[in-house]
mmCIF file of C-alpha atoms in Angstrom:
data_model
loop_
_atom_site.group_PDB
_atom_site.id
_atom_site.type_symbol
_atom_site.label_atom_id
_atom_site.label_comp_id
_atom_site.label_asym_id
_atom_site.label_seq_id
_atom_site.Cartn_x
_atom_site.Cartn_y
_atom_site.Cartn_z
ATOM 1 C CA MET A 24 -21.902 5.218 -7.160
ATOM 2 C CA SER A 25 -18.615 6.513 -5.574
ATOM 3 C CA SER A 26 -15.782 4.357 -4.974
ATOM 4 C CA THR A 27 -16.253 4.525 -1.105
ATOM 5 C CA GLN A 28 -19.630 3.277 -1.825
ATOM 6 C CA VAL A 29 -18.348 0.371 -3.805
ATOM 7 C CA LEU A 30 -16.016 -0.633 -0.991
ATOM 8 C CA LEU A 31 -18.840 -0.503 1.425
ATOM 9 C CA ALA A 32 -21.301 -2.053 -0.893
ATOM 10 C CA ALA A 33 -19.013 -5.209 -1.427
ATOM 11 C CA PHE A 34 -18.474 -5.215 2.367
ATOM 12 C CA CYS A 35 -22.056 -5.035 3.249
ATOM 13 C CA CYS A 36 -23.348 -7.445 0.530
ATOM 14 C CA VAL A 37 -21.023 -10.267 1.698
ATOM 15 C CA PHE A 38 -21.668 -9.832 5.383
ATOM 16 C CA PHE A 39 -24.786 -7.817 5.625
ATOM 17 C CA GLY A 40 -26.977 -8.879 2.975
ATOM 18 C CA ALA A 41 -5.889 10.161 -24.831
ATOM 19 C CA SER A 42 -2.388 9.403 -25.980
ATOM 20 C CA THR A 43 0.353 12.106 -26.473
ATOM 21 C CA ALA A 44 3.530 11.787 -28.623
ATOM 22 C CA PHE A 45 6.867 11.237 -26.684
ATOM 23 C CA ALA A 46 8.312 14.668 -25.614
ATOM 24 C CA GLY A 47 11.769 13.139 -25.965
ATOM 25 C CA GLU A 48 13.677 9.876 -26.680
ATOM 26 C CA SER A 49 16.963 9.314 -24.690
ATOM 27 C CA ASP A 50 18.617 6.543 -22.688
ATOM 28 C CA GLU A 51 19.740 9.283 -20.145
ATOM 29 C CA PHE A 52 17.881 9.945 -17.156
ATOM 30 C CA ASP A 53 18.521 12.111 -14.076
ATOM 31 C CA PRO A 54 16.162 11.937 -10.997
ATOM 32 C CA SER A 55 17.953 15.210 -9.844
ATOM 33 C CA GLN A 56 17.373 17.039 -13.108
ATOM 34 C CA PHE A 57 16.657 20.334 -11.492
ATOM 35 C CA ASP A 58 17.908 22.158 -8.388
ATOM 36 C CA TRP A 59 15.501 22.122 -5.417
ATOM 37 C CA SER A 60 15.187 25.913 -5.903
ATOM 38 C CA ALA A 61 13.459 25.555 -9.239
ATOM 39 C CA LYS A 62 10.054 26.933 -9.703
ATOM 40 C CA PRO A 63 7.130 25.778 -11.887
ATOM 41 C CA ALA A 64 8.208 28.360 -14.559
ATOM 42 C CA THR A 65 11.510 26.528 -14.711
ATOM 43 C CA VAL A 66 10.092 23.183 -15.624
ATOM 44 C CA LYS A 67 7.568 24.770 -17.953
ATOM 45 C CA ALA A 68 10.302 26.555 -19.852
ATOM 46 C CA GLU A 69 12.301 23.320 -20.319
ATOM 47 C CA PHE A 70 9.599 21.140 -21.953
ATOM 48 C CA ASP A 71 7.395 21.814 -24.833
ATOM 49 C CA THR A 72 4.424 19.636 -23.660
ATOM 50 C CA LEU A 73 3.435 19.194 -20.110
ATOM 51 C CA HIS A 74 0.462 17.544 -18.326
ATOM 52 C CA THR A 75 -0.469 19.545 -15.281
ATOM 53 C CA GLU A 76 -2.468 18.250 -12.173
ATOM 54 C CA HIS A 77 -3.610 20.217 -9.287
ATOM 55 C CA PHE A 78 -4.312 18.795 -5.800
ATOM 56 C CA GLY A 79 -4.845 21.746 -3.406
ATOM 57 C CA SER A 80 -1.520 23.163 -2.589
ATOM 58 C CA TYR A 81 0.260 20.469 -4.854
ATOM 59 C CA LYS A 82 0.816 20.612 -8.616
ATOM 60 C CA ARG A 83 2.336 17.762 -10.687
ATOM 61 C CA TYR A 84 3.810 18.304 -14.020
ATOM 62 C CA SER A 85 4.719 15.169 -16.373
ATOM 63 C CA HIS A 86 5.631 14.304 -19.883
ATOM 64 C CA LYS A 87 6.481 11.339 -21.765
ATOM 65 C CA VAL A 88 9.927 10.240 -22.440
ATOM 66 C CA ASN A 89 11.615 7.119 -23.909
ATOM 67 C CA LEU A 90 14.152 5.540 -21.589
ATOM 68 C CA HIS A 91 16.276 2.374 -22.539
ATOM 69 C CA SER A 92 13.623 1.827 -25.341
ATOM 70 C CA GLU A 93 10.743 1.925 -22.889
ATOM 71 C CA SER A 94 7.887 4.373 -22.416
ATOM 72 C CA TRP A 95 8.192 6.242 -19.106
ATOM 73 C CA ARG A 96 6.658 9.416 -17.736
ATOM 74 C CA GLN A 97 8.848 11.923 -16.125
ATOM 75 C CA PHE A 98 7.241 13.883 -13.331
ATOM 76 C CA PHE A 99 7.919 17.049 -11.019
ATOM 77 C CA VAL A 100 5.788 17.606 -7.830
ATOM 78 C CA PHE A 101 5.543 21.142 -6.279
ATOM 79 C CA HIS A 102 4.087 22.114 -2.982
ATOM 80 C CA ASN A 103 3.083 25.744 -2.661
ATOM 81 C CA ASP A 104 5.404 26.124 -5.849
ATOM 82 C CA LYS A 105 8.437 24.493 -4.087
ATOM 83 C CA LEU A 106 9.829 21.610 -5.753
ATOM 84 C CA ILE A 107 9.567 18.527 -3.440
ATOM 85 C CA ALA A 108 9.926 15.475 -5.666
ATOM 86 C CA GLN A 109 11.210 14.590 -9.199
ATOM 87 C CA GLY A 110 11.611 11.196 -10.942
ATOM 88 C CA TYR A 111 10.118 8.815 -13.529
ATOM 89 C CA GLU A 112 7.305 6.221 -13.562
ATOM 90 C CA ARG A 113 6.272 3.428 -15.787
ATOM 91 C CA ALA A 114 3.458 0.835 -15.903
ATOM 92 C CA GLU A 115 4.663 -2.337 -17.568
ATOM 93 C CA ASN A 116 2.272 -4.868 -19.130
ATOM 94 C CA LEU A 117 3.838 -8.048 -18.352
ATOM 95 C CA VAL A 118 4.056 -10.119 -21.546
ATOM 96 C CA LYS A 119 5.099 -13.346 -19.577
ATOM 97 C CA PRO A 120 3.528 -13.155 -16.070
ATOM 98 C CA ARG A 121 6.002 -14.550 -13.373
ATOM 99 C CA VAL A 122 4.649 -16.863 -10.865
ATOM 100 C CA GLY A 123 4.490 -15.256 -7.292
ATOM 101 C CA THR A 124 2.476 -14.695 -4.356
ATOM 102 C CA ILE A 125 -1.308 -14.870 -3.846
ATOM 103 C CA SER A 126 -2.098 -11.228 -4.816
ATOM 104 C CA ASP A 127 0.865 -10.405 -6.983
ATOM 105 C CA VAL A 128 2.776 -11.398 -10.051
ATOM 106 C CA VAL A 129 6.086 -11.012 -8.476
ATOM 107 C CA SER A 130 9.576 -10.739 -10.001
ATOM 108 C CA TYR A 131 12.368 -12.853 -8.661
ATOM 109 C CA ASP A 132 15.299 -11.942 -10.900
ATOM 110 C CA ASN A 133 15.842 -8.283 -9.693
ATOM 111 C CA ASN A 134 17.496 -7.486 -12.926
ATOM 112 C CA TYR A 135 16.647 -3.851 -13.378
ATOM 113 C CA TRP A 136 18.654 -1.664 -15.688
ATOM 114 C CA ILE A 137 17.932 1.599 -13.487
ATOM 115 C CA VAL A 138 19.562 -0.201 -10.492
ATOM 116 C CA ARG A 139 22.739 -0.882 -12.457
ATOM 117 C CA THR A 140 23.000 2.512 -13.691
ATOM 118 C CA LEU A 141 22.253 4.140 -10.144
ATOM 119 C CA ASN A 142 24.884 1.759 -8.658
ATOM 120 C CA LYS A 143 27.472 3.157 -11.053
ATOM 121 C CA LYS A 144 26.591 6.644 -10.249
ATOM 122 C CA HIS A 145 26.026 6.521 -6.509
ATOM 123 C CA GLY A 146 27.290 3.231 -5.387
ATOM 124 C CA LYS A 147 25.920 0.391 -3.390
ATOM 125 C CA PRO A 148 22.221 1.107 -2.254
ATOM 126 C CA ALA A 149 21.808 2.258 1.320
ATOM 127 C CA PHE A 150 18.884 0.042 1.671
ATOM 128 C CA VAL A 151 17.564 -2.932 -0.448
ATOM 129 C CA ASP A 152 14.559 -5.260 0.015
ATOM 130 C CA ARG A 153 14.171 -7.400 -3.012
ATOM 131 C CA ARG A 154 12.954 -10.872 -3.990
ATOM 132 C CA THR A 155 15.318 -13.738 -4.351
ATOM 133 C CA ARG A 156 15.279 -17.055 -6.088
ATOM 134 C CA THR A 157 15.595 -18.442 -2.441
ATOM 135 C CA ASP A 158 12.547 -16.601 -1.320
ATOM 136 C CA TYR A 159 10.543 -17.928 -4.217
ATOM 137 C CA SER A 160 11.633 -21.476 -3.674
ATOM 138 C CA GLN A 161 10.870 -21.433 -0.102
ATOM 139 C CA GLU A 162 7.263 -20.186 -0.800
ATOM 140 C CA LEU A 163 6.714 -22.840 -3.293
ATOM 141 C CA GLY A 164 6.998 -25.606 -0.716
ATOM 142 C CA ASP A 165 5.353 -23.664 2.177
ATOM 143 C CA ASP A 166 1.794 -21.996 1.361
ATOM 144 C CA ALA A 167 1.562 -20.956 4.843
ATOM 145 C CA LEU A 168 4.830 -18.836 4.489
ATOM 146 C CA ARG A 169 3.521 -17.607 1.116
ATOM 147 C CA VAL A 170 0.339 -16.253 2.638
ATOM 148 C CA LYS A 171 2.251 -14.333 5.265
ATOM 149 C CA ARG A 172 4.934 -12.786 3.159
ATOM 150 C CA SER A 173 2.503 -11.771 0.320
ATOM 151 C CA LEU A 174 0.490 -9.562 2.619
ATOM 152 C CA GLU A 175 3.394 -7.406 3.233
ATOM 153 C CA TRP A 176 5.195 -7.757 -0.112
ATOM 154 C CA ASP A 177 1.942 -6.903 -1.908
ATOM 155 C CA LEU A 178 1.979 -3.356 -0.412
ATOM 156 C CA GLN A 179 5.872 -2.608 -0.581
ATOM 157 C CA GLY A 180 7.225 -4.383 -3.432
ATOM 158 C CA GLU A 181 10.731 -4.468 -4.393
ATOM 159 C CA ARG A 182 12.749 -1.522 -2.947
ATOM 160 C CA PHE A 183 16.173 -0.017 -3.683
ATOM 161 C CA ARG A 184 17.147 3.333 -2.029
ATOM 162 C CA TRP A 185 20.308 5.537 -2.277
ATOM 163 C CA GLU A 186 21.140 8.744 -0.158
ATOM 164 C CA PRO A 187 23.161 11.118 -2.127
ATOM 165 C CA GLU A 188 23.753 14.643 -0.860
ATOM 166 C CA ASN A 189 20.803 16.251 -2.865
ATOM 167 C CA GLY A 190 17.843 14.066 -1.632
ATOM 168 C CA THR A 191 16.769 10.512 -1.078
ATOM 169 C CA ILE A 192 16.484 8.402 -4.395
ATOM 170 C CA ARG A 193 14.122 5.356 -4.185
ATOM 171 C CA TYR A 194 13.290 2.891 -6.813
ATOM 172 C CA THR A 195 10.277 0.618 -6.295
ATOM 173 C CA VAL A 196 8.641 -2.117 -8.335
ATOM 174 C CA GLN A 197 5.229 -3.419 -7.555
ATOM 175 C CA TYR A 198 3.474 -6.377 -9.177
ATOM 176 C CA SER A 199 -0.315 -6.389 -9.384
ATOM 177 C CA MET A 200 -3.029 -9.022 -9.942
ATOM 178 C CA ASP A 201 -4.013 -7.230 -13.237
ATOM 179 C CA GLY A 202 -0.778 -8.085 -14.801
ATOM 180 C CA LEU A 203 1.151 -4.805 -14.343
ATOM 181 C CA ALA A 204 4.497 -3.986 -13.070
ATOM 182 C CA GLU A 205 4.412 -0.380 -11.714
ATOM 183 C CA HIS A 206 7.976 1.204 -11.696
ATOM 184 C CA ARG A 207 8.693 4.380 -9.848
ATOM 185 C CA LEU A 208 12.021 6.206 -9.413
ATOM 186 C CA VAL A 209 11.773 9.307 -7.280
ATOM 187 C CA ASN A 210 14.085 11.694 -5.774
ATOM 188 C CA VAL A 211 12.606 13.527 -2.743
ATOM 189 C CA ASN A 212 13.745 17.129 -1.498
ATOM 190 C CA PRO A 213 15.422 16.650 1.867
ATOM 191 C CA GLY A 214 12.988 17.638 4.794
ATOM 192 C CA ASN A 215 9.864 17.206 2.420
ATOM 193 C CA TRP A 216 8.947 13.569 3.020
ATOM 194 C CA ALA A 217 5.805 14.352 4.707
ATOM 195 C CA HIS A 218 4.509 16.544 1.908
ATOM 196 C CA TYR A 219 5.584 13.855 -0.778
ATOM 197 C CA PHE A 220 3.832 11.316 1.331
ATOM 198 C CA GLU A 221 0.631 13.470 1.706
ATOM 199 C CA PHE A 222 0.594 14.128 -2.096
ATOM 200 C CA GLN A 223 0.975 10.200 -2.834
ATOM 201 C CA THR A 224 -1.974 9.465 -0.575
ATOM 202 C CA ALA A 225 -4.028 12.183 -2.104
ATOM 203 C CA GLN A 226 -3.307 10.997 -5.640
ATOM 204 C CA ALA A 227 -4.434 7.455 -4.748
ATOM 205 C CA PHE A 228 -7.622 8.538 -3.143
ATOM 206 C CA ARG A 229 -8.291 10.629 -6.371
ATOM 207 C CA ASP A 230 -7.635 7.630 -8.624
ATOM 208 C CA ALA A 231 -10.258 5.814 -6.526
ATOM 209 C CA GLY A 232 -12.580 8.448 -7.061
ATOM 210 C CA ILE A 233 -12.289 10.496 -3.833
ATOM 211 C CA ARG A 234 -11.302 14.119 -3.413
ATOM 212 C CA LEU A 235 -9.458 14.197 -0.286
ATOM 213 C CA ILE A 236 -9.102 17.471 1.740
ATOM 214 C CA ARG A 237 -5.435 17.057 2.686
ATOM 215 C CA ARG A 238 -4.759 20.035 5.030
ATOM 216 C CA PHE A 239 -6.664 22.031 7.514
ATOM 217 C CA LYS A 240 -6.254 24.377 10.484
ATOM 218 C CA SER A 241 -6.725 23.901 14.031
ATOM 219 C CA ARG A 242 -8.287 26.908 15.673
ATOM 220 C CA THR A 243 -8.519 27.982 19.152
ATOM 221 C CA HIS A 244 -10.475 30.657 21.175
ATOM 222 C CA LYS A 245 -9.022 34.101 21.462
ATOM 223 C CA TRP A 246 -7.523 35.057 24.753
ATOM 224 C CA VAL A 247 -9.464 37.781 26.472
ATOM 225 C CA VAL A 248 -7.777 39.976 28.957
ATOM 226 C CA ALA A 249 -9.383 42.642 31.215
ATOM 227 C CA SER A 250 -7.575 45.471 32.755
ATOM 228 C CA PHE A 251 -8.312 48.868 34.289
ATOM 229 C CA THR A 252 -6.955 52.118 33.133
ATOM 230 C CA PRO A 253 -5.412 54.730 35.676
ATOM 231 C CA SER A 254 -8.661 56.517 35.455
ATOM 232 C CA GLY A 255 -10.645 53.507 36.569
ATOM 233 C CA ASN A 256 -12.291 52.410 33.246
ATOM 234 C CA LEU A 257 -12.265 48.689 32.230
ATOM 235 C CA LYS A 258 -10.284 47.796 29.283
ATOM 236 C CA VAL A 259 -10.834 44.459 27.409
ATOM 237 C CA GLN A 260 -8.381 43.206 24.816
ATOM 238 C CA LYS A 261 -8.345 40.066 22.615
ATOM 239 C CA TYR A 262 -5.254 38.305 21.751
ATOM 240 C CA ASN A 263 -4.487 35.315 19.436
ATOM 241 C CA PRO A 264 -2.679 32.731 21.726
ATOM 242 C CA PRO A 265 0.707 31.587 20.430
ATOM 243 C CA LYS A 266 0.722 29.273 17.506
ATOM 244 C CA SER A 267 -3.081 29.231 17.264
ATOM 245 C CA ALA A 268 -3.405 28.215 13.820
ATOM 246 C CA LYS A 269 -1.224 25.300 12.730
ATOM 247 C CA PRO A 270 -1.284 23.610 9.117
ATOM 248 C CA ARG A 271 -1.791 19.900 9.743
ATOM 249 C CA SER A 272 -1.742 16.929 7.751
ATOM 250 C CA ALA A 273 -4.583 14.375 7.400
ATOM 251 C CA SER A 274 -3.971 11.569 10.010
ATOM 252 C CA ARG A 275 -4.784 7.788 10.134
ATOM 253 C CA THR A 276 -7.243 6.517 12.413
ATOM 254 C CA GLN A 277 -9.144 3.276 13.179
ATOM 255 C CA TRP A 278 -11.674 1.773 15.510
ATOM 256 C CA SER A 279 -12.804 -1.819 16.028
ATOM 257 C CA THR A 280 -15.764 -3.648 17.248
ATOM 258 C CA SER A 281 -16.068 -7.148 18.487
ATOM 259 C CA ASN A 282 -19.934 -7.080 18.121
ATOM 260 C CA CYS A 283 -19.798 -9.317 15.160
ATOM 261 C CA ARG A 284 -20.699 -12.822 14.342
ATOM 262 C CA ILE A 285 -20.639 -14.551 10.862
ATOM 263 C CA SER A 286 -21.826 -18.150 10.359
ATOM 264 C CA GLY A 287 -22.064 -18.752 13.986
ATOM 265 C CA GLU A 288 -18.416 -17.752 14.686
ATOM 266 C CA LYS A 289 -17.368 -14.659 16.537
ATOM 267 C CA CYS A 290 -15.198 -12.165 14.852
ATOM 268 C CA GLU A 291 -13.631 -8.488 15.105
ATOM 269 C CA ILE A 292 -14.092 -5.902 12.412
ATOM 270 C CA THR A 293 -11.707 -2.831 12.205
ATOM 271 C CA TYR A 294 -12.354 0.313 10.090
ATOM 272 C CA LYS A 295 -9.279 2.306 9.005
ATOM 273 C CA TYR A 296 -9.591 5.991 7.862
ATOM 274 C CA TYR A 297 -7.254 8.536 6.357
ATOM 275 C CA GLY A 298 -8.294 12.240 6.830
ATOM 276 C CA GLY A 299 -11.810 10.820 7.717
ATOM 277 C CA HIS A 300 -11.994 8.764 4.492
ATOM 278 C CA LEU A 301 -12.546 5.107 4.708
ATOM 279 C CA TYR A 302 -9.959 3.002 2.978
ATOM 280 C CA GLU A 303 -9.827 -0.441 4.573
ATOM 281 C CA VAL A 304 -12.186 -2.697 6.401
ATOM 282 C CA GLU A 305 -10.670 -6.019 7.966
ATOM 283 C CA ILE A 306 -12.761 -8.786 9.371
ATOM 284 C CA ASP A 307 -10.832 -10.907 11.970
ATOM 285 C CA PHE A 308 -11.791 -14.564 12.712
ATOM 286 C CA SER A 309 -8.210 -15.506 14.123
ATOM 287 C CA LYS A 310 -8.024 -17.970 17.024
ATOM 288 C CA SER A 311 -5.632 -19.500 19.308
ATOM 289 C CA GLY A 312 -5.654 -22.492 21.484
ATOM 290 C CA LYS A 313 -4.089 -25.608 22.960
ATOM 291 C CA PHE A 314 -3.973 -29.093 21.230
ATOM 292 C CA PRO A 315 -6.321 -31.761 23.027
ATOM 293 C CA ARG A 316 -4.217 -34.264 24.885
ATOM 294 C CA ARG A 317 -4.992 -36.776 22.082
ATOM 295 C CA ALA A 318 -4.817 -34.336 19.252
ATOM 296 C CA HIS A 319 -6.913 -34.899 16.227
ATOM 297 C CA HIS A 320 -5.398 -32.447 13.864
ATOM 298 C CA ASP A 321 -7.401 -33.517 10.863
ATOM 299 C CA LYS A 322 -10.585 -32.730 12.768
ATOM 300 C CA LEU A 323 -9.379 -29.461 14.022
ATOM 301 C CA GLY A 324 -7.993 -28.392 10.772
ATOM 302 C CA LYS A 325 -11.108 -29.336 9.120
ATOM 303 C CA ALA A 326 -13.329 -27.392 11.217
ATOM 304 C CA PHE A 327 -11.283 -24.216 10.588
ATOM 305 C CA TYR A 328 -11.143 -24.983 6.764
ATOM 306 C CA LYS A 329 -14.910 -25.595 6.586
ATOM 307 C CA HIS A 330 -15.652 -22.193 8.277
ATOM 308 C CA PHE A 331 -13.123 -20.524 5.775
ATOM 309 C CA MET A 332 -14.943 -22.015 2.951
ATOM 310 C CA THR A 333 -18.447 -21.079 4.258
ATOM 311 C CA VAL A 334 -17.266 -17.452 4.430
ATOM 312 C CA ASP A 335 -15.646 -17.870 0.816
ATOM 313 C CA LYS A 336 -18.538 -19.257 -0.755
ATOM 314 C CA ARG A 337 -20.620 -16.275 0.562
ATOM 315 C CA MET A 338 -18.330 -13.874 -0.882
ATOM 316 C CA GLN A 339 -18.251 -15.656 -4.122
ATOM 317 C CA ARG A 340 -22.021 -15.216 -4.599
ATOM 318 C CA TYR A 341 -21.448 -11.354 -4.502
ATOM 319 C CA LEU A 342 -18.107 -11.054 -5.882
ATOM 320 C CA GLY A 343 -17.981 -13.857 -8.435
ATOM 321 C CA SER A 344 -15.025 -16.176 -9.038
ATOM 322 C CA PRO A 345 -11.692 -14.930 -7.417
ATOM 323 C CA GLY A 346 -8.973 -13.821 -9.512
ATOM 324 C CA ASP A 347 -6.239 -16.212 -7.756
ATOM 325 C CA ALA A 348 -7.303 -18.844 -5.161
ATOM 326 C CA LYS A 349 -6.135 -22.034 -3.495
ATOM 327 C CA HIS A 350 -8.769 -24.273 -2.122
ATOM 328 C CA VAL A 351 -9.158 -28.038 -1.321
ATOM 329 C CA LYS A 352 -12.237 -29.363 -3.322
ATOM 330 C CA ASP A 353 -12.513 -32.958 -2.058
ATOM 331 C CA LEU A 354 -11.980 -33.410 1.603
ATOM 332 C CA ASP A 355 -12.494 -37.046 1.370
ATOM 333 C CA ASN A 356 -9.316 -37.222 -0.452
ATOM 334 C CA ARG A 357 -6.598 -38.330 1.955
ATOM 335 C CA ARG A 358 -3.909 -35.928 0.415
ATOM 336 C CA ASN A 359 -6.263 -33.165 0.716
ATOM 337 C CA LEU A 360 -7.172 -34.034 4.049
ATOM 338 C CA LEU A 361 -3.656 -33.930 5.165
ATOM 339 C CA LYS A 362 -3.402 -30.386 3.785
ATOM 340 C CA VAL A 363 -6.166 -29.342 5.925
ATOM 341 C CA LYS A 364 -4.560 -31.190 8.871
ATOM 342 C CA ASN A 365 -1.412 -29.337 8.327
ATOM 343 C CA LEU A 366 -3.279 -25.958 8.404
ATOM 344 C CA VAL A 367 -3.149 -26.095 12.475
ATOM 345 C CA GLN A 368 0.570 -27.033 12.461
ATOM 346 C CA GLY A 369 1.614 -24.136 10.592
ATOM 347 C CA GLN A 370 2.276 -25.745 7.132
ATOM 348 C CA GLU A 371 -0.561 -24.782 4.990
ATOM 349 C CA GLY A 372 -2.363 -21.717 3.853
ATOM 350 C CA PHE A 373 -5.477 -21.137 1.660
ATOM 351 C CA TRP A 374 -6.760 -18.029 0.102
ATOM 352 C CA SER A 375 -9.173 -16.202 -2.512
ATOM 353 C CA VAL A 376 -8.272 -12.678 -3.713
ATOM 354 C CA TRP A 377 -10.591 -10.528 -6.061
ATOM 355 C CA TYR A 378 -9.462 -7.198 -7.629
ATOM 356 C CA ASP A 379 -11.799 -4.541 -9.038
ATOM 357 C CA VAL A 380 -9.297 -2.578 -11.113
ATOM 358 C CA GLY A 381 -11.755 0.122 -12.095
ATOM 359 C CA ASN A 382 -12.634 0.989 -8.566
ATOM 360 C CA ASP A 383 -9.393 0.211 -7.144
ATOM 361 C CA VAL A 384 -10.961 -2.273 -4.790
ATOM 362 C CA LEU A 385 -9.049 -5.474 -3.538
ATOM 363 C CA VAL A 386 -10.564 -7.988 -1.488
ATOM 364 C CA ARG A 387 -8.485 -10.804 0.117
ATOM 365 C CA HIS A 388 -9.620 -13.870 2.092
ATOM 366 C CA THR A 389 -6.831 -15.741 3.698
ATOM 367 C CA ILE A 390 -6.272 -18.437 6.418
ATOM 368 C CA SER A 391 -2.934 -19.750 7.584
ATOM 369 C CA GLY A 392 -1.760 -21.466 10.853
ATOM 370 C CA GLU A 393 1.107 -21.438 13.335
ATOM 371 C CA SER A 394 2.083 -24.104 15.859
ATOM 372 C CA ASP A 395 4.476 -24.394 18.779
ATOM 373 C CA GLY A 396 3.952 -27.982 19.348
ATOM 374 C CA ALA A 397 1.499 -27.724 22.166
ATOM 375 C CA GLY A 398 -0.725 -25.079 20.778
ATOM 376 C CA TYR A 399 -1.843 -23.481 17.658
ATOM 377 C CA HIS A 400 -2.857 -19.902 16.212
ATOM 378 C CA ILE A 401 -5.132 -19.689 13.260
ATOM 379 C CA ASP A 402 -4.888 -16.353 11.303
ATOM 380 C CA HIS A 403 -8.131 -16.112 9.475
ATOM 381 C CA LYS A 404 -8.857 -12.668 7.853
ATOM 382 C CA VAL A 405 -10.997 -11.076 5.218
ATOM 383 C CA THR A 406 -9.810 -7.615 4.070
ATOM 384 C CA PHE A 407 -11.420 -4.949 1.878
ATOM 385 C CA ARG A 408 -9.606 -2.038 0.803
ATOM 386 C CA PHE A 409 -8.655 0.531 -1.748
ATOM 387 C CA HIS A 410 -5.517 -1.066 -2.930
ATOM 388 C CA ASN A 411 -3.465 1.756 -4.218
ATOM 389 C CA VAL A 412 -4.418 3.971 -1.044
ATOM 390 C CA ALA A 413 -3.172 1.191 1.343
ATOM 391 C CA ARG A 414 -0.064 0.912 -0.812
ATOM 392 C CA ALA A 415 0.537 4.724 -0.514
ATOM 393 C CA LEU A 416 0.175 4.577 3.295
ATOM 394 C CA ALA A 417 2.405 1.492 3.441
ATOM 395 C CA GLU A 418 5.215 3.383 1.513
ATOM 396 C CA GLN A 419 5.219 6.048 4.327
ATOM 397 C CA ASP A 420 5.676 3.407 6.998
ATOM 398 C CA SER A 421 8.509 1.503 4.950
ATOM 399 C CA TRP A 422 10.214 4.848 3.816
ATOM 400 C CA LYS A 423 10.760 5.772 7.482
ATOM 401 C CA ALA A 424 11.918 2.138 8.421
ATOM 402 C CA GLU A 425 14.374 2.129 5.649
ATOM 403 C CA ALA A 426 16.034 5.249 6.955
ATOM 404 C CA THR A 427 16.515 3.635 10.185
ATOM 405 C CA ALA A 428 17.907 0.400 8.575
ATOM 406 C CA SER A 429 20.340 2.195 6.343
ATOM 407 C CA LYS A 430 21.950 4.174 9.203
#
């Protein structure tokens, strides 16, 4: 069964029935080791052992290195034999998982040796978005805030960005439910961001078991021009119109339908695609309204929570126990009932998260609220997605936003 079928199967079931020795050991690292004019032959000549991967017009060369007594993999990405990115990556198995958001085991100490080293070399980062102890403390006392922040944090992670003359250097750390911290330090060739994003997304789809056609050509009909020669004969000529064939990148598309009802409640389903490939399905039960004149927050919150659990139990029948969850088990308990009441006042959030590492499928079921005193909004959603694909696409968005913020 393909990974796309796994994603759709999970969705439909719920709602519709070889090691290599280190190539080198060094505490020195350089995300700008090669000039951007370097060719694949240049990289091949430099290292004894290289692992090569092909993605259409892209090639990725990598080899193992030891940096700061840690196992890393140095990589070089070429597009049509032009070097577009170079850097290092590492998957760290967390010995002592750090408490964090509903989908991640998130760091909150920000103590990275790479950041310290790059600060000495390039100065203060042009952009920083990192977790702090203050952020962590706020979420410990506010689960509704925890739910909202985690949705974005899960995709983007901690980010540091420098803008030297020879490229854009970016260091990210992302913490996953499977106990991994994924580190990536990359320097991207100026003017080649789009190619790098395209490569990253294609690689994420491949890891999920999908071969993605990344580029295609848009064709148009030839122009036909008829004319008469001096002798009166008809002459027909065909011309290619200007720029008739353009290389294009795969685009993101989505469509939604409101023809959805689950457990008696209306909902909206949104399907998201990249290059024609499905990578995310979202079911939205969210609602807004006004509090009654004599508001019974406990009854209102209880009704929304019961629907959340009805959907959640149905999901558990097909997906098993979630990897992480926050539920209220006994609604007859006054303390638990207070938590449910606070759902519509924007002070509580509840969730379940499942993660199938082998198929890269993450399923998230969340509910949280907001209130302006007179009215409420309940954000209640279920999301099925290829996790690393969604991360790669979110990286495109955050990368561009960072460039604006750093100016």
